[in-house]
Amino acid sequence: MTNQTSRPKVTVCRGIFPEVLAQLESVFDVVHNQQDDVWSAQELIERLQGQDGAFTTGSERISGELLQACPQLKICANMAVGFNNFDLPAMTAAGVQGTNAPDVLTETTADFGFALMMATARRVAESEHFLRAGHWTRWSYDMFCGSDIHGATLGILGMGRIGQAIAKRGFHGFGMKVVYHNRSRLAPDLEASCGAQYVDKATLLAQADHLVLVLPYSAESHHTIGAAELALMKPSATLTNIARGGIVDDAALARALRERQIAAAGLDVFEGEPSVHPDLLNVPNVVLTPHIASATLATRKAMAQLAADNLMRFFASGEVLTPVNTLAAR
Ligand code: GLV
């Protein structure tokens, strides 16, 4: 039981579900942000000064500078599977535990990746805008013809849990041929379970009718898809990014879409989001969504609960459920 007189101090950096906040408030002294302001780097430092723990989202950058200014901080629990907002080496050096929110969002995010890919291939958004604008006056044989999903080749770059869940949908549900590229090849039984064949990156780009990006962002994966990679893709291909902004060179992609070097793209994540490259807003053959791949109520609640559970477990026992770094024994 947490002692009322020495309760850990925790800052919840963004608005969260009231029932999850209530659990945290029952065991911690909580600074919350239920008005859901996005704090600047300086404001974040101010709100974390003297605090023992932080409930973070992908919007809060936990930098070396912040860690120096907040030496009392012991844990940052991210309500996201990605944790590229953490300077992980700096956190580990400072003895700060990081946690993320994996697994609970896998199927929901895979559903969305598939939906965005289908919307992109079948021109759902573009044709909806056309209809709303009052342009639909007659049927025509080639109006908004897109490309098939069933029987097509699904390419997956980044074959972690979410990539595998998307592959299963394509292989078992839509009879797709599935090819993938990943830093490491999956074990044969895992490959068989999602009907996926390992290929090198150039082959993936050349073969995919629908390429889906599901790899984590890091300095190494910055602009993994740029002008050179787009040039290797089929002119009929689609590209879907549900991973992170920065993995795709958005300016190069806008150019490729405008010049019909590829047919279409579906993007849930952007370089510098929530800003979106203006050139992407000016091409018709792209479906744009505001980073909502994990956004179902049930999944967002599960993610928030997992982040809260990590904080509660950490201060009760020193253990966490889903660590992203390993600290030297204290
Ligand atoms: C969402 O982008 C996440 O990392 O959970």
Coordinates of C-alpha atoms and ligand atoms in Angstrom, one line a residue:
M1 CA 0.0 0.0 0.0
T2 CA 1.3 3.5 -0.8
N3 CA 1.8 5.5 2.3
Q4 CA -0.4 8.6 2.2
T5 CA 2.4 10.8 3.7
S6 CA 5.0 9.9 1.1
R7 CA 3.0 9.4 -2.1
P8 CA 5.0 9.5 -5.3
K9 CA 4.4 12.6 -7.4
V10 CA 3.3 11.9 -10.9
T11 CA 2.5 14.2 -13.8
V12 CA -0.1 13.1 -16.4
C13 CA 1.1 15.2 -19.4
R14 CA -2.1 15.1 -21.5
G15 CA -5.8 14.7 -20.9
I16 CA -6.7 11.0 -20.2
F17 CA -9.8 8.9 -19.4
P18 CA -11.2 10.2 -16.1
E19 CA -11.5 6.7 -14.6
V20 CA -7.8 6.1 -15.3
L21 CA -6.9 9.4 -13.8
A22 CA -8.9 8.6 -10.7
Q23 CA -6.9 5.4 -10.2
L24 CA -3.7 7.3 -10.4
E25 CA -5.0 9.9 -8.0
S26 CA -5.9 7.2 -5.5
V27 CA -2.2 6.3 -5.1
F28 CA -0.1 9.3 -6.3
D29 CA 0.0 13.0 -5.9
V30 CA -1.0 13.9 -9.4
V31 CA -0.4 17.0 -11.6
H32 CA -2.9 16.5 -14.4
N33 CA -3.6 18.3 -17.7
Q34 CA -7.3 17.4 -18.3
Q35 CA -7.7 20.6 -20.3
D36 CA -5.3 18.7 -22.7
D37 CA -2.9 21.6 -23.5
V38 CA 0.2 20.6 -25.5
W39 CA 3.1 21.8 -23.4
S40 CA 6.2 23.3 -24.9
A41 CA 9.5 21.7 -24.1
Q42 CA 10.1 24.4 -21.4
E43 CA 6.6 23.9 -19.9
L44 CA 7.1 20.2 -19.8
I45 CA 10.3 20.7 -17.8
E46 CA 8.5 22.9 -15.4
R47 CA 5.6 20.4 -14.9
L48 CA 8.1 17.5 -14.4
Q49 CA 10.4 19.3 -12.0
G50 CA 10.4 17.5 -8.6
Q51 CA 8.1 14.8 -10.0
D52 CA 8.9 11.1 -9.6
G53 CA 7.0 9.8 -12.6
A54 CA 5.4 10.9 -15.9
F55 CA 2.4 9.5 -17.8
T56 CA 3.4 10.6 -21.4
T57 CA 2.1 10.3 -24.9
G58 CA 4.0 10.5 -28.2
S59 CA 3.7 14.3 -28.0
E60 CA 6.1 14.7 -25.0
R61 CA 9.8 14.7 -25.9
I62 CA 11.8 13.3 -23.0
S63 CA 15.2 14.8 -23.9
G64 CA 18.6 14.8 -22.2
E65 CA 18.0 18.4 -21.3
L66 CA 14.7 17.6 -19.6
L67 CA 16.3 14.7 -17.7
Q68 CA 19.1 16.9 -16.4
A69 CA 16.6 19.5 -15.2
C70 CA 14.4 16.8 -13.5
P71 CA 16.8 14.6 -11.6
Q72 CA 14.0 13.2 -9.4
L73 CA 12.3 11.6 -12.4
K74 CA 12.3 7.8 -12.2
I75 CA 9.8 6.6 -14.8
C76 CA 8.1 7.7 -18.0
A77 CA 5.2 5.6 -19.0
N78 CA 4.2 6.2 -22.6
M79 CA 0.6 5.7 -23.8
A80 CA 1.8 4.5 -27.2
V81 CA 3.6 1.5 -28.6
G82 CA 6.2 3.8 -30.3
F83 CA 8.6 5.6 -28.0
N84 CA 10.7 7.7 -30.4
N85 CA 9.7 10.6 -28.2
F86 CA 12.1 9.1 -25.6
D87 CA 15.8 9.8 -25.7
L88 CA 16.3 6.3 -24.6
P89 CA 20.1 6.2 -24.1
A90 CA 19.8 9.4 -22.0
M91 CA 17.0 7.9 -20.0
T92 CA 19.0 4.7 -19.4
A93 CA 22.1 6.7 -18.4
A94 CA 20.0 8.8 -16.0
G95 CA 18.4 5.6 -14.5
V96 CA 14.9 6.5 -15.8
Q97 CA 12.7 3.6 -16.6
G98 CA 10.7 3.9 -19.9
T99 CA 7.6 1.8 -20.7
N100 CA 5.4 1.7 -23.8
A101 CA 1.9 0.2 -24.5
P102 CA 2.4 -2.7 -26.9
D103 CA 0.0 -5.6 -27.7
V104 CA -3.2 -4.0 -26.6
L105 CA -3.4 -2.0 -29.8
T106 CA -2.1 -4.6 -32.3
E107 CA -5.4 -5.8 -33.9
T108 CA -7.0 -2.3 -33.8
T109 CA -4.0 -0.8 -35.6
A110 CA -3.9 -3.6 -38.1
D111 CA -7.6 -3.1 -38.8
F112 CA -6.9 0.6 -39.5
G113 CA -3.9 -0.1 -41.7
F114 CA -6.0 -2.4 -43.8
A115 CA -8.9 0.1 -43.9
L116 CA -6.5 2.9 -45.0
M117 CA -4.9 0.7 -47.6
M118 CA -8.3 -0.2 -49.0
A119 CA -9.6 3.4 -48.9
T120 CA -6.4 4.3 -50.8
A121 CA -6.6 1.6 -53.4
R122 CA -10.4 2.1 -54.0
R123 CA -10.2 5.9 -53.9
V124 CA -12.8 6.2 -51.2
A125 CA -11.9 9.7 -49.9
E126 CA -11.3 11.2 -53.4
S127 CA -14.7 10.0 -54.7
E128 CA -16.5 11.1 -51.5
H129 CA -15.1 14.6 -51.9
F130 CA -16.3 14.5 -55.6
L131 CA -19.8 13.5 -54.5
R132 CA -20.0 16.1 -51.7
A133 CA -18.9 18.8 -54.1
G134 CA -21.9 18.1 -56.3
H135 CA -19.9 16.8 -59.2
W136 CA -21.7 13.4 -59.5
T137 CA -24.1 13.9 -62.4
R138 CA -23.9 10.6 -64.2
W139 CA -22.3 7.1 -64.2
S140 CA -19.3 6.5 -66.3
Y141 CA -17.4 3.3 -67.1
D142 CA -14.1 4.5 -65.7
M143 CA -15.2 6.8 -62.9
F144 CA -12.9 6.4 -59.9
C145 CA -11.5 3.1 -61.0
G146 CA -8.9 1.9 -58.5
S147 CA -7.0 -1.3 -58.0
D148 CA -8.0 -4.6 -56.4
I149 CA -7.0 -5.7 -53.0
H150 CA -8.0 -9.4 -53.3
G151 CA -5.4 -11.4 -55.1
A152 CA -2.9 -8.5 -55.2
T153 CA 0.6 -8.5 -53.7
L154 CA 0.7 -7.0 -50.2
G155 CA 4.2 -5.6 -49.3
I156 CA 5.0 -5.0 -45.6
L157 CA 8.0 -3.1 -44.5
G158 CA 8.5 -3.8 -40.7
M159 CA 7.2 -7.2 -39.7
G160 CA 6.6 -6.8 -36.0
R161 CA 3.3 -7.6 -34.2
I162 CA 1.3 -5.1 -36.3
G163 CA 2.9 -6.0 -39.6
Q164 CA 2.1 -9.7 -38.9
A165 CA -1.5 -8.9 -38.0
I166 CA -1.9 -7.0 -41.3
A167 CA -0.3 -9.8 -43.2
K168 CA -2.8 -12.3 -41.7
R169 CA -5.7 -10.1 -42.9
G170 CA -4.3 -10.0 -46.4
F171 CA -3.3 -13.6 -46.7
H172 CA -6.3 -15.3 -45.0
G173 CA -9.0 -12.8 -45.7
F174 CA -8.2 -11.5 -49.1
G175 CA -6.1 -14.2 -50.8
M176 CA -3.2 -11.8 -51.2
K177 CA 0.4 -12.8 -51.9
V178 CA 2.4 -11.3 -49.0
V179 CA 6.0 -10.3 -49.2
Y180 CA 7.9 -8.5 -46.4
H181 CA 11.2 -7.0 -45.4
N182 CA 12.4 -6.5 -41.9
R183 CA 15.7 -6.1 -40.1
S184 CA 15.5 -9.7 -39.1
R185 CA 13.7 -12.6 -40.8
L186 CA 10.7 -14.2 -39.0
A187 CA 10.9 -17.8 -37.8
P188 CA 9.5 -20.2 -40.4
D189 CA 6.3 -20.9 -38.3
L190 CA 5.6 -17.2 -38.0
E191 CA 6.1 -16.7 -41.7
A192 CA 3.7 -19.6 -42.4
S193 CA 1.1 -18.3 -40.0
C194 CA 0.8 -15.1 -42.0
G195 CA 1.6 -16.6 -45.4
A196 CA 4.6 -14.2 -45.8
Q197 CA 7.7 -14.5 -47.9
Y198 CA 10.8 -12.6 -46.9
V199 CA 12.4 -10.5 -49.7
D200 CA 15.1 -7.8 -49.8
K201 CA 13.9 -4.2 -49.7
A202 CA 14.4 -3.5 -53.5
T203 CA 12.3 -6.6 -54.3
L204 CA 9.6 -5.5 -51.9
L205 CA 9.4 -2.1 -53.5
A206 CA 9.3 -3.6 -57.0
Q207 CA 6.8 -6.3 -56.3
A208 CA 4.2 -4.7 -54.0
D209 CA 0.9 -3.7 -55.4
H210 CA 0.1 -2.2 -51.9
L211 CA 3.0 -1.4 -49.7
V212 CA 2.3 -0.8 -46.0
L213 CA 4.9 0.7 -43.6
V214 CA 4.9 -0.5 -40.0
L215 CA 8.5 0.0 -38.9
P216 CA 9.6 2.0 -35.8
Y217 CA 11.0 5.4 -36.3
S218 CA 14.7 6.0 -35.5
A219 CA 17.6 7.9 -37.0
E220 CA 18.3 4.8 -39.1
S221 CA 14.7 4.6 -40.5
H222 CA 14.5 8.4 -41.3
H223 CA 13.4 8.8 -44.9
T224 CA 13.4 5.0 -45.5
I225 CA 11.0 5.9 -48.4
G226 CA 12.3 8.8 -50.5
A227 CA 12.5 9.6 -54.1
A228 CA 14.8 6.7 -55.0
E229 CA 12.6 4.1 -53.3
L230 CA 9.4 5.6 -54.8
A231 CA 11.0 5.3 -58.2
L232 CA 11.3 1.5 -57.7
M233 CA 7.6 1.1 -57.1
K234 CA 5.0 0.2 -59.7
P235 CA 3.1 3.2 -61.2
S236 CA -0.1 1.3 -60.2
A237 CA 1.1 0.8 -56.6
T238 CA -0.2 2.3 -53.4
L239 CA 1.7 3.3 -50.2
T240 CA 0.2 3.3 -46.8
N241 CA 2.1 4.7 -43.7
I242 CA 0.7 4.0 -40.3
A243 CA 4.1 3.9 -38.6
R244 CA 5.6 7.3 -38.0
G245 CA 6.2 10.6 -39.8
G246 CA 9.7 10.9 -40.9
I247 CA 9.9 7.4 -42.3
V248 CA 8.6 8.8 -45.5
D249 CA 10.1 11.9 -47.2
D250 CA 6.7 13.7 -47.5
A251 CA 7.9 16.3 -50.1
A252 CA 9.2 13.4 -52.3
L253 CA 6.0 11.5 -51.9
A254 CA 3.8 14.5 -52.8
R255 CA 5.9 14.9 -56.0
A256 CA 5.6 11.2 -56.8
L257 CA 1.8 11.3 -56.3
R258 CA 1.5 14.5 -58.4
E259 CA 3.5 12.9 -61.2
R260 CA 1.7 9.6 -60.9
Q261 CA 4.9 7.8 -60.2
I262 CA 2.8 5.7 -57.9
A263 CA -1.0 5.6 -57.9
A264 CA -2.0 6.7 -54.5
A265 CA -1.0 6.9 -50.8
G266 CA -2.8 6.6 -47.4
L267 CA -1.1 8.5 -44.6
D268 CA -2.0 8.5 -40.9
V269 CA 1.4 10.0 -39.8
F270 CA 3.4 12.9 -41.1
E271 CA 6.8 14.6 -40.7
G272 CA 6.3 17.4 -38.2
E273 CA 2.7 16.5 -37.4
P274 CA 0.2 17.9 -36.6
S275 CA 1.4 20.0 -39.5
V276 CA 1.0 18.4 -42.9
H277 CA 3.3 19.2 -45.8
P278 CA 1.2 21.6 -48.0
D279 CA 2.1 19.7 -51.1
L280 CA 0.3 16.7 -49.7
L281 CA -2.8 18.7 -49.1
N282 CA -2.8 19.7 -52.8
V283 CA -2.7 16.3 -54.4
P284 CA -6.0 14.4 -54.9
N285 CA -4.7 10.8 -54.8
V286 CA -3.8 10.7 -51.1
V287 CA -6.0 9.8 -48.1
L288 CA -5.0 11.7 -45.0
T289 CA -6.0 10.9 -41.4
P290 CA -4.8 12.5 -38.2
H291 CA -2.8 9.7 -36.5
I292 CA -5.8 7.6 -35.4
A293 CA -4.7 4.1 -36.2
S294 CA -5.1 2.9 -32.6
A295 CA -8.2 5.1 -32.0
T296 CA -11.1 2.9 -30.9
L297 CA -12.4 3.6 -27.4
A298 CA -11.7 0.1 -26.1
T299 CA -8.1 0.2 -27.4
R300 CA -7.3 3.7 -26.2
K301 CA -8.7 2.8 -22.8
A302 CA -6.5 -0.4 -22.7
M303 CA -3.4 1.7 -23.7
A304 CA -4.1 4.3 -21.0
Q305 CA -4.7 1.5 -18.4
L306 CA -1.4 -0.2 -19.4
A307 CA 0.5 3.0 -18.9
A308 CA -1.2 3.6 -15.6
D309 CA -0.5 0.0 -14.5
N310 CA 3.2 0.4 -15.4
L311 CA 3.4 3.5 -13.1
M312 CA 1.5 1.8 -10.3
R313 CA 3.5 -1.4 -10.5
F314 CA 6.8 0.5 -10.6
F315 CA 6.1 2.5 -7.5
A316 CA 4.7 -0.5 -5.6
S317 CA 7.4 -3.0 -6.5
G318 CA 10.1 -1.5 -8.7
E319 CA 8.9 -3.8 -11.6
V320 CA 7.1 -2.7 -14.8
L321 CA 5.0 -4.7 -17.3
T322 CA 6.3 -3.4 -20.6
P323 CA 9.8 -1.9 -20.2
V324 CA 11.6 -0.4 -23.2
N325 CA 15.0 -0.1 -21.5
T326 CA 16.9 -2.1 -18.9
L327 CA 18.4 -0.2 -16.0
A328 CA 21.5 -1.2 -14.2
A329 CA 20.7 -2.7 -10.8
R330 CA 20.2 0.0 -8.2
Ligands
GLV1 C1 0.9 5.3 -32.0 O1 1.3 5.8 -32.9 C2 1.6 4.5 -31.1 O2 2.8 4.4 -31.1 O3 1.0 3.9 -30.2

